[in-house]
Amino acid sequence: MTEYEGIVKMLRFFVQTRNFSYVDRIGNALNPEPVEVALLEALRAFRSIRESASVDENGGRYIEKDGNKILLPGIPSGEEVMGFLKDVRSDTGVAKLVATLALAYPSKKENSGGDV
Amino acid sequence: MFLSVGVRFEANVEALNMVETAGNYGKHRRVPYLVEEDGRLKTVYVPAMSGESLAHAYQEHLVNEALSADLPVCDDCWRMEFYKSMNKVHLKKKVDPIPDDPKKIEEAIVKACVVEDVGGFLYAEKPPVRRSSAFQVSYALPVKSVALFATSEPQLHARHAQMDASSKKGNASEQMIYYVETGTALYGFTFNLDLDAVGVSAITSKPILDENEIKKRREASLKALFRMLSSGQFGAKLSRFFPVGGITELVVSVTEHPFVVTSPIYDDYLEKTQRRLKVLESFGEEYLFTAATGEKVPEEALKEAIDYLHEKGAF
């Protein structure tokens, strides 16, 4: 599932901020349309948050929530999004897997929250 | 007696039910909707209003009607904060010490507050006590046949700040742009009110209040619905996004036992409701059916239902 790492990281960021709306809608979708809409809304929200985020000494973007510093990953690439939506159209199980991964702990410590 | 109302209203450029904000973008509530196109079903996302939002508005009107009729409303509901005796802190304002018997807890709450009597509550402590709402309300959703024409469109707005060079910090902008997603659709929703549940225990099914008090509360419940629909005071952002439009159609049925009008999201809801009521009539049940679809205005149809209930001795 490394080809959707950017989407997983973005959804994981929302999970860290206790906004489960997008991951739930993507993970529980019964057909591709709700996945497309939820991903569009997630990307829209993520861009807004990212643009107004603070930048630390390493150039990483972060927000603070309840006293915790939460690092922001990069925005998923167009190719990744296209590939994901294409795969979801043929198998909605892909969306469930991506959402499940977003809810799980990352396999390695992501100090930077992904690329900056 | 059971009252059921189907409402169709046209709302252009409304922001009646906003959900989260992401940065400078305020989103309208949207729901997936099944529509038929060229003989095939497809999912579209349409603007919607939650039943919770409509129920909140109704309960606000209920507070006002109850207070004008000299009926009891608890302090929380009086402030339009509908905590509904959710824990000891809130319940203690009504009864102290708190009884151990769920029946006594329910009795104390119902006696102290019309909103919790009509709108139900959940006391989530030991013992937990739950009372179902006597009124039910659906989501407001676009009418099926025109759902594909519904839109949700972000509108650009700006806020300005007056800043001279000395007060300006960094690259702070003198204006901030923000977007409000507005919905436009012909909406339909259903509202039901079980008048037999007002003032009656949900645990024992026996009256908690005397008959006169129950009648006054029923009347206040109906007037609250009348006021809500007549004034258009429901939903959010009314101060700058008061919807352009209004109620286009409204049907009301009053039956002896629960009966719900066919949902106004279907074009044939009026005929279907009438046909369904005819079947009830064949069982010997009396009913009233009235509709504001042509010459009659919604207020006249609602008044007709109120008069009918008055004649029947509901209040």
CSV table of C-alpha atoms in Angstrom, one decimal:
chain,number,residue,atom,x,y,z
A,1,MET,CA,0.0,0.0,0.0
A,2,THR,CA,3.1,2.3,-0.3
A,3,GLU,CA,1.6,3.8,-3.5
A,4,TYR,CA,-1.0,5.6,-1.3
A,5,GLU,CA,1.3,6.6,1.5
A,6,GLY,CA,0.5,10.3,0.9
A,7,ILE,CA,-3.2,9.8,1.3
A,8,VAL,CA,-2.7,7.6,4.3
A,9,LYS,CA,-0.5,10.2,6.0
A,10,MET,CA,-3.0,12.9,5.3
A,11,LEU,CA,-5.8,10.9,6.8
A,12,ARG,CA,-3.6,10.0,9.7
A,13,PHE,CA,-3.1,13.7,10.3
A,14,PHE,CA,-6.9,14.2,10.6
A,15,VAL,CA,-7.1,11.2,13.0
A,16,GLN,CA,-4.4,12.9,15.1
A,17,THR,CA,-6.5,16.1,15.3
A,18,ARG,CA,-9.5,13.9,16.3
A,19,ASN,CA,-11.3,14.7,13.1
A,20,PHE,CA,-12.5,11.2,12.1
A,21,SER,CA,-15.0,12.4,9.5
A,22,TYR,CA,-13.0,11.8,6.4
A,23,VAL,CA,-11.4,8.5,7.4
A,24,ASP,CA,-14.8,7.1,8.5
A,25,ARG,CA,-16.5,8.2,5.2
A,26,ILE,CA,-13.7,6.7,3.2
A,27,GLY,CA,-13.4,3.5,5.2
A,28,ASN,CA,-17.2,2.8,5.4
A,29,ALA,CA,-18.1,3.7,1.8
A,30,LEU,CA,-20.2,1.2,0.0
A,31,ASN,CA,-19.5,2.6,-3.5
A,32,PRO,CA,-16.8,4.9,-5.0
A,33,GLU,CA,-18.8,8.2,-5.0
A,34,PRO,CA,-18.6,8.8,-1.2
A,35,VAL,CA,-14.8,8.1,-1.4
A,36,GLU,CA,-14.4,10.6,-4.1
A,37,VAL,CA,-16.4,13.3,-2.3
A,38,ALA,CA,-14.7,12.6,1.1
A,39,LEU,CA,-11.2,12.7,-0.5
A,40,LEU,CA,-12.0,16.0,-2.3
A,41,GLU,CA,-13.2,17.5,1.0
A,42,ALA,CA,-10.3,16.1,2.9
A,43,LEU,CA,-7.8,17.6,0.4
A,44,ARG,CA,-9.6,20.9,0.4
A,45,ALA,CA,-9.5,21.1,4.2
A,46,PHE,CA,-5.9,19.9,4.4
A,47,ARG,CA,-4.7,22.5,2.0
A,48,SER,CA,-6.4,25.2,4.0
A,49,ILE,CA,-4.9,24.0,7.3
A,50,ARG,CA,-1.5,23.5,5.7
A,51,GLU,CA,-1.4,27.1,4.3
A,52,SER,CA,-2.1,28.6,7.6
A,53,ALA,CA,0.2,26.3,9.6
A,54,SER,CA,3.3,27.4,11.5
A,55,VAL,CA,6.8,26.5,10.2
A,56,ASP,CA,9.4,25.1,12.7
A,57,GLU,CA,13.2,25.5,12.6
A,58,ASN,CA,13.6,22.5,10.3
A,59,GLY,CA,11.1,23.9,7.8
A,60,GLY,CA,8.4,21.4,8.8
A,61,ARG,CA,4.9,22.6,9.0
A,62,TYR,CA,2.9,22.0,12.2
A,63,ILE,CA,-0.2,23.0,14.1
A,64,GLU,CA,-0.7,23.0,17.8
A,65,LYS,CA,-3.8,21.3,19.3
A,66,ASP,CA,-4.4,20.9,23.1
A,67,GLY,CA,-0.7,21.8,23.7
A,68,ASN,CA,0.6,19.1,21.3
A,69,LYS,CA,2.6,19.9,18.2
A,70,ILE,CA,1.2,17.9,15.3
A,71,LEU,CA,3.3,17.8,12.2
A,72,LEU,CA,1.7,18.1,8.8
A,73,PRO,CA,2.6,15.7,6.0
A,74,GLY,CA,2.9,16.8,2.4
A,75,ILE,CA,-0.1,17.1,0.0
A,76,PRO,CA,-0.7,13.8,-1.9
A,77,SER,CA,0.4,14.0,-5.5
A,78,GLY,CA,-2.1,14.2,-8.4
A,79,GLU,CA,-0.8,10.8,-9.7
A,80,GLU,CA,-1.3,9.2,-6.3
A,81,VAL,CA,-4.9,10.5,-6.0
A,82,MET,CA,-5.7,9.5,-9.6
A,83,GLY,CA,-4.3,6.0,-9.0
A,84,PHE,CA,-6.2,5.6,-5.7
A,85,LEU,CA,-9.6,6.7,-7.2
A,86,LYS,CA,-9.1,4.4,-10.2
A,87,ASP,CA,-8.4,1.5,-7.9
A,88,VAL,CA,-11.4,2.4,-5.7
A,89,ARG,CA,-13.6,2.3,-8.8
A,90,SER,CA,-12.6,-1.3,-9.4
A,91,ASP,CA,-12.5,-2.3,-5.8
A,92,THR,CA,-13.9,-0.3,-2.8
A,93,GLY,CA,-11.9,-2.5,-0.5
A,94,VAL,CA,-8.9,-0.4,-1.4
A,95,ALA,CA,-10.5,2.6,0.4
A,96,LYS,CA,-11.2,0.5,3.5
A,97,LEU,CA,-7.6,-0.6,3.6
A,98,VAL,CA,-6.3,3.0,3.3
A,99,ALA,CA,-8.6,4.1,6.0
A,100,THR,CA,-7.6,1.2,8.2
A,101,LEU,CA,-3.9,2.1,7.7
A,102,ALA,CA,-4.6,5.7,8.6
A,103,LEU,CA,-6.1,4.6,11.9
A,104,ALA,CA,-3.2,2.4,12.7
A,105,TYR,CA,0.2,3.5,14.2
A,106,PRO,CA,2.7,4.3,11.5
A,107,SER,CA,5.3,1.5,10.9
A,108,LYS,CA,8.2,3.9,11.7
A,109,LYS,CA,8.4,7.2,13.5
A,110,GLU,CA,7.4,10.0,11.2
A,111,ASN,CA,9.3,12.9,12.7
A,112,SER,CA,8.7,15.2,9.8
A,113,GLY,CA,5.1,14.1,9.3
A,114,GLY,CA,6.2,13.3,5.8
A,115,ASP,CA,7.8,15.6,3.2
A,116,VAL,CA,7.6,19.3,3.8
B,1,MET,CA,-54.1,12.0,18.7
B,2,PHE,CA,-51.2,12.1,16.2
B,3,LEU,CA,-50.3,15.0,14.0
B,4,SER,CA,-48.1,14.6,10.9
B,5,VAL,CA,-46.9,17.5,8.7
B,6,GLY,CA,-45.2,17.3,5.4
B,7,VAL,CA,-43.5,20.5,4.3
B,8,ARG,CA,-41.9,21.6,1.0
B,9,PHE,CA,-40.0,24.8,1.1
B,10,GLU,CA,-37.9,26.6,-1.5
B,11,ALA,CA,-34.7,28.0,-0.2
B,12,ASN,CA,-32.3,29.9,-2.5
B,13,VAL,CA,-28.9,30.8,-1.3
B,14,GLU,CA,-29.2,29.5,2.2
B,15,ALA,CA,-26.6,28.5,4.8
B,16,LEU,CA,-29.1,26.9,7.2
B,17,ASN,CA,-27.0,24.0,8.2
B,18,MET,CA,-23.2,24.5,8.2
B,19,VAL,CA,-20.9,21.8,9.3
B,20,GLU,CA,-17.1,22.1,9.8
B,21,THR,CA,-14.9,25.0,8.8
B,22,ALA,CA,-11.6,24.3,7.1
B,23,GLY,CA,-9.5,27.4,7.2
B,24,ASN,CA,-11.5,30.1,5.6
B,25,TYR,CA,-14.1,27.7,4.1
B,26,GLY,CA,-17.4,27.0,5.9
B,27,LYS,CA,-19.1,23.9,4.5
B,28,HIS,CA,-22.8,23.2,4.1
B,29,ARG,CA,-24.1,19.9,5.3
B,30,ARG,CA,-24.4,17.5,2.4
B,31,VAL,CA,-25.7,14.0,2.1
B,32,PRO,CA,-25.6,11.2,-0.5
B,33,TYR,CA,-28.8,10.8,-2.3
B,34,LEU,CA,-30.1,8.2,-4.7
B,35,VAL,CA,-31.7,9.6,-7.8
B,36,GLU,CA,-32.9,8.0,-11.0
B,37,GLU,CA,-31.5,9.2,-14.2
B,38,ASP,CA,-32.3,7.6,-17.6
B,39,GLY,CA,-33.7,4.6,-15.8
B,40,ARG,CA,-30.5,4.1,-13.7
B,41,LEU,CA,-29.9,4.9,-10.1
B,42,LYS,CA,-27.0,7.1,-9.2
B,43,THR,CA,-25.6,8.7,-6.1
B,44,VAL,CA,-25.4,12.5,-5.9
B,45,TYR,CA,-24.4,14.7,-3.0
B,46,VAL,CA,-27.0,17.3,-2.2
B,47,PRO,CA,-27.3,20.1,0.4
B,48,ALA,CA,-29.4,19.1,3.4
B,49,MET,CA,-30.5,20.2,6.9
B,50,SER,CA,-30.3,17.8,9.8
B,51,GLY,CA,-33.3,16.8,11.9
B,52,GLU,CA,-31.3,17.9,14.9
B,53,SER,CA,-31.1,21.4,13.5
B,54,LEU,CA,-34.9,21.5,12.9
B,55,ALA,CA,-35.6,20.0,16.3
B,56,HIS,CA,-33.4,22.6,18.0
B,57,ALA,CA,-35.4,25.4,16.3
B,58,TYR,CA,-38.7,23.8,17.3
B,59,GLN,CA,-37.7,23.5,20.9
B,60,GLU,CA,-36.6,27.1,21.0
B,61,HIS,CA,-40.1,28.0,19.8
B,62,LEU,CA,-41.6,25.7,22.4
B,63,VAL,CA,-39.7,27.5,25.1
B,64,ASN,CA,-41.3,30.8,24.0
B,65,GLU,CA,-44.8,29.4,23.7
B,66,ALA,CA,-44.6,27.6,27.0
B,67,LEU,CA,-43.4,30.8,28.8
B,68,SER,CA,-46.2,32.8,27.2
B,69,ALA,CA,-48.7,30.2,28.4
B,70,ASP,CA,-47.2,30.3,31.9
B,71,LEU,CA,-46.0,26.8,31.7
B,72,PRO,CA,-42.8,25.6,33.4
B,73,VAL,CA,-39.5,25.6,31.6
B,74,CYS,CA,-36.2,24.7,33.4
B,75,ASP,CA,-33.3,27.2,33.6
B,76,ASP,CA,-31.2,25.3,31.0
B,77,CYS,CA,-34.0,25.2,28.4
B,78,TRP,CA,-35.0,28.7,29.2
B,79,ARG,CA,-31.5,29.7,28.0
B,80,MET,CA,-32.0,27.6,24.9
B,81,GLU,CA,-29.3,25.2,26.0
B,82,PHE,CA,-31.0,21.8,25.8
B,83,TYR,CA,-28.9,19.7,28.2
B,84,LYS,CA,-32.0,17.8,29.0
B,85,SER,CA,-31.1,16.7,32.6
B,86,MET,CA,-28.2,14.8,31.2
B,87,ASN,CA,-26.4,14.3,34.5
B,88,LYS,CA,-26.6,15.0,38.2
B,89,VAL,CA,-25.5,18.6,37.9
B,90,HIS,CA,-28.4,19.5,35.7
B,91,LEU,CA,-31.0,17.3,37.3
B,92,LYS,CA,-30.2,18.7,40.8
B,93,LYS,CA,-31.5,22.0,39.6
B,94,LYS,CA,-34.9,20.3,39.3
B,95,VAL,CA,-34.9,17.8,42.2
B,96,ASP,CA,-32.6,17.7,45.2
B,97,PRO,CA,-31.9,15.1,46.6
B,98,ILE,CA,-32.2,13.0,43.4
B,99,PRO,CA,-34.6,10.1,43.9
B,100,ASP,CA,-33.4,6.5,43.3
B,101,ASP,CA,-36.6,5.5,41.5
B,102,PRO,CA,-36.5,6.1,37.7
B,103,LYS,CA,-40.3,6.8,37.7
B,104,LYS,CA,-39.8,9.6,40.3
B,105,ILE,CA,-36.9,11.1,38.3
B,106,GLU,CA,-39.0,11.2,35.2
B,107,GLU,CA,-41.9,12.7,37.1
B,108,ALA,CA,-39.7,15.4,38.5
B,109,ILE,CA,-38.3,16.3,35.1
B,110,VAL,CA,-41.6,16.3,33.3
B,111,LYS,CA,-43.2,18.4,35.9
B,112,ALA,CA,-40.4,20.9,35.8
B,113,CYS,CA,-40.0,21.4,32.1
B,114,VAL,CA,-42.3,21.4,29.1
B,115,VAL,CA,-39.3,21.0,26.6
B,116,GLU,CA,-38.1,17.8,28.3
B,117,ASP,CA,-41.7,16.5,28.5
B,118,VAL,CA,-42.3,17.1,24.7
B,119,GLY,CA,-38.7,16.8,23.4
B,120,GLY,CA,-37.6,13.9,25.7
B,121,PHE,CA,-34.4,13.5,27.7
B,122,LEU,CA,-31.6,11.1,28.7
B,123,TYR,CA,-30.4,11.1,32.3
B,124,ALA,CA,-27.2,9.2,31.8
B,125,GLU,CA,-26.4,8.4,35.5
B,126,LYS,CA,-27.4,5.6,37.8
B,127,PRO,CA,-30.2,4.7,37.3
B,128,PRO,CA,-30.3,5.9,33.7
B,129,VAL,CA,-33.7,7.3,32.7
B,130,ARG,CA,-34.7,7.9,29.1
B,131,ARG,CA,-37.8,9.5,27.7
B,132,SER,CA,-38.4,9.5,23.9
B,133,SER,CA,-39.3,12.7,22.2
B,134,ALA,CA,-43.0,13.2,21.5
B,135,PHE,CA,-42.1,14.9,18.3
B,136,GLN,CA,-40.1,13.5,15.4
B,137,VAL,CA,-38.5,15.4,12.6
B,138,SER,CA,-36.7,14.2,9.5
B,139,TYR,CA,-33.8,15.7,7.7
B,140,ALA,CA,-34.8,18.3,5.2
B,141,LEU,CA,-33.7,16.9,1.8
B,142,PRO,CA,-34.1,18.1,-1.8
B,143,VAL,CA,-37.3,16.9,-3.6
B,144,LYS,CA,-36.3,13.8,-5.6
B,145,SER,CA,-37.5,15.0,-9.0
B,146,VAL,CA,-35.4,18.1,-8.9
B,147,ALA,CA,-32.5,16.9,-6.7
B,148,LEU,CA,-30.2,17.1,-9.6
B,149,PHE,CA,-30.8,20.8,-9.8
B,150,ALA,CA,-29.9,21.4,-6.2
B,151,THR,CA,-26.6,23.2,-5.8
B,152,SER,CA,-24.1,24.0,-3.1
B,153,GLU,CA,-21.9,26.9,-4.1
B,154,PRO,CA,-19.3,28.7,-2.2
B,155,GLN,CA,-19.7,32.5,-2.0
B,156,LEU,CA,-16.8,34.8,-1.5
B,157,HIS,CA,-17.0,37.4,1.3
B,158,ALA,CA,-14.4,39.7,2.9
B,159,ARG,CA,-13.9,41.1,6.3
B,160,HIS,CA,-12.0,44.3,6.6
B,161,ALA,CA,-9.8,45.7,9.3
B,162,GLN,CA,-8.7,49.4,9.4
B,163,MET,CA,-4.9,49.4,9.8
B,164,ASP,CA,-2.4,52.1,9.5
B,165,ALA,CA,1.3,51.5,9.0
B,166,SER,CA,2.0,51.6,12.8
B,167,SER,CA,-0.6,49.0,13.8
B,168,LYS,CA,0.1,46.7,11.0
B,169,LYS,CA,2.1,43.6,12.1
B,170,GLY,CA,4.2,41.6,9.7
B,171,ASN,CA,2.3,40.8,6.5
B,172,ALA,CA,-1.1,41.0,8.1
B,173,SER,CA,-3.7,41.7,5.5
B,174,GLU,CA,-6.2,44.5,5.8
B,175,GLN,CA,-8.9,42.2,4.5
B,176,MET,CA,-9.6,38.6,5.0
B,177,ILE,CA,-11.5,36.6,2.4
B,178,TYR,CA,-13.7,33.7,3.4
B,179,TYR,CA,-16.1,31.4,1.7
B,180,VAL,CA,-19.6,30.4,2.8
B,181,GLU,CA,-21.0,27.4,1.0
B,182,THR,CA,-24.6,28.1,0.3
B,183,GLY,CA,-27.3,25.6,-0.7
B,184,THR,CA,-30.1,26.1,-3.1
B,185,ALA,CA,-32.9,23.5,-3.4
B,186,LEU,CA,-36.6,22.7,-3.1
B,187,TYR,CA,-36.5,20.9,0.3
B,188,GLY,CA,-39.0,18.6,1.9
B,189,PHE,CA,-39.2,17.4,5.5
B,190,THR,CA,-41.7,15.6,7.8
B,191,PHE,CA,-42.6,16.6,11.3
B,192,ASN,CA,-44.7,14.3,13.6
B,193,LEU,CA,-46.2,15.1,17.0
B,194,ASP,CA,-47.6,12.4,19.2
B,195,LEU,CA,-50.0,14.4,21.4
B,196,ASP,CA,-50.9,11.3,23.5
B,197,ALA,CA,-47.3,11.2,24.8
B,198,VAL,CA,-47.4,14.7,26.3
B,199,GLY,CA,-47.5,14.7,30.1
B,200,VAL,CA,-47.6,10.9,30.1
B,201,SER,CA,-45.0,8.7,31.7
B,202,ALA,CA,-42.8,6.8,29.2
B,203,ILE,CA,-42.2,4.2,31.9
B,204,THR,CA,-45.7,3.5,33.2
B,205,SER,CA,-47.8,5.0,30.3
B,206,LYS,CA,-49.9,6.8,33.0
B,207,PRO,CA,-50.4,10.6,33.1
B,208,ILE,CA,-47.9,12.5,35.3
B,209,LEU,CA,-49.8,15.7,35.0
B,210,ASP,CA,-53.4,16.7,35.4
B,211,GLU,CA,-55.6,16.9,32.3
B,212,ASN,CA,-55.7,20.7,32.2
B,213,GLU,CA,-51.9,21.0,32.3
B,214,ILE,CA,-51.6,18.3,29.6
B,215,LYS,CA,-54.0,20.2,27.3
B,216,LYS,CA,-52.1,23.5,27.8
B,217,ARG,CA,-48.8,21.8,26.9
B,218,ARG,CA,-50.3,20.2,23.8
B,219,GLU,CA,-51.6,23.6,22.7
B,220,ALA,CA,-48.1,25.1,23.3
B,221,SER,CA,-46.5,22.3,21.2
B,222,LEU,CA,-48.8,23.0,18.3
B,223,LYS,CA,-48.3,26.8,18.5
B,224,ALA,CA,-44.5,26.3,18.5
B,225,LEU,CA,-44.8,24.3,15.3
B,226,PHE,CA,-47.0,27.0,13.8
B,227,ARG,CA,-44.6,29.7,14.8
B,228,MET,CA,-41.6,27.9,13.5
B,229,LEU,CA,-43.0,27.3,10.1
B,230,SER,CA,-44.7,30.6,9.8
B,231,SER,CA,-41.7,32.7,10.8
B,232,GLY,CA,-39.0,30.7,9.0
B,233,GLN,CA,-37.0,30.9,12.1
B,234,PHE,CA,-35.1,27.6,11.8
B,235,GLY,CA,-31.5,26.8,10.8
B,236,ALA,CA,-28.3,28.8,11.0
B,237,LYS,CA,-26.9,32.0,9.6
B,238,LEU,CA,-30.3,33.7,9.2
B,239,SER,CA,-28.9,37.1,9.9
B,240,ARG,CA,-27.1,37.2,6.5
B,241,PHE,CA,-28.3,34.2,4.7
B,242,PHE,CA,-32.0,34.2,5.4
B,243,PRO,CA,-33.2,31.9,2.6
B,244,VAL,CA,-34.9,33.5,-0.3
B,245,GLY,CA,-38.1,31.6,-0.9
B,246,GLY,CA,-40.6,30.1,1.6
B,247,ILE,CA,-43.0,27.2,2.1
B,248,THR,CA,-44.4,26.1,-1.3
B,249,GLU,CA,-46.6,23.2,-0.1
B,250,LEU,CA,-47.7,21.8,3.2
B,251,VAL,CA,-49.9,18.9,4.2
B,252,VAL,CA,-51.2,18.0,7.6
B,253,SER,CA,-52.9,14.8,8.9
B,254,VAL,CA,-54.4,14.4,12.3
B,255,THR,CA,-55.3,10.8,13.2
B,256,GLU,CA,-56.4,9.0,16.3
B,257,HIS,CA,-53.3,6.7,16.2
B,258,PRO,CA,-49.8,7.1,14.7
B,259,PHE,CA,-49.9,7.8,11.0
B,260,VAL,CA,-47.2,9.6,9.0
B,261,VAL,CA,-47.8,11.5,5.8
B,262,THR,CA,-46.0,10.3,2.7
B,263,SER,CA,-42.6,12.1,2.5
B,264,PRO,CA,-42.8,15.4,0.6
B,265,ILE,CA,-39.7,14.5,-1.3
B,266,TYR,CA,-41.9,12.5,-3.6
B,267,ASP,CA,-44.0,14.4,-6.2
B,268,ASP,CA,-47.1,12.2,-5.5
B,269,TYR,CA,-47.0,12.6,-1.7
B,270,LEU,CA,-50.3,14.4,-1.5
B,271,GLU,CA,-52.3,11.8,-3.4
B,272,LYS,CA,-50.5,8.9,-1.8
B,273,THR,CA,-51.2,10.3,1.7
B,274,GLN,CA,-54.9,10.7,0.9
B,275,ARG,CA,-55.1,7.2,-0.5
B,276,ARG,CA,-53.4,5.8,2.6
B,277,LEU,CA,-55.8,7.7,4.9
B,278,LYS,CA,-58.8,6.3,3.0
B,279,VAL,CA,-57.7,2.9,4.1
B,280,LEU,CA,-57.6,4.0,7.7
B,281,GLU,CA,-61.1,5.4,7.2
B,282,SER,CA,-62.3,1.9,6.2
B,283,PHE,CA,-61.1,0.7,9.6
B,284,GLY,CA,-63.4,3.2,11.2
B,285,GLU,CA,-60.7,5.7,12.2
B,286,GLU,CA,-61.5,9.4,11.9
B,287,TYR,CA,-59.0,11.8,10.6
B,288,LEU,CA,-58.4,15.2,9.3
B,289,PHE,CA,-56.4,15.9,6.1
B,290,THR,CA,-55.7,19.3,4.9
B,291,ALA,CA,-53.2,20.7,2.4
B,292,ALA,CA,-51.8,24.1,1.4
B,293,THR,CA,-50.9,23.5,-2.1
B,294,GLY,CA,-52.9,26.0,-4.1
B,295,GLU,CA,-55.1,28.8,-2.8
B,296,LYS,CA,-54.7,27.9,0.9
B,297,VAL,CA,-51.7,29.3,2.7
B,298,PRO,CA,-49.7,27.1,5.1
B,299,GLU,CA,-50.9,29.0,8.2
B,300,GLU,CA,-54.5,28.3,7.2
B,301,ALA,CA,-53.9,24.6,6.9
B,302,LEU,CA,-52.1,24.5,10.2
B,303,LYS,CA,-54.9,26.5,11.9
B,304,GLU,CA,-57.4,24.0,10.5
B,305,ALA,CA,-55.6,21.2,12.2
B,306,ILE,CA,-55.4,23.1,15.4
B,307,ASP,CA,-59.1,23.9,15.3
B,308,TYR,CA,-59.9,20.2,14.6
B,309,LEU,CA,-57.8,19.1,17.6
B,310,HIS,CA,-59.6,21.7,19.7
B,311,GLU,CA,-63.0,20.3,18.6
B,312,LYS,CA,-61.8,16.8,19.4
B,313,GLY,CA,-61.0,17.9,22.9
B,314,ALA,CA,-57.2,17.5,22.6
B,315,PHE,CA,-56.9,20.9,24.4
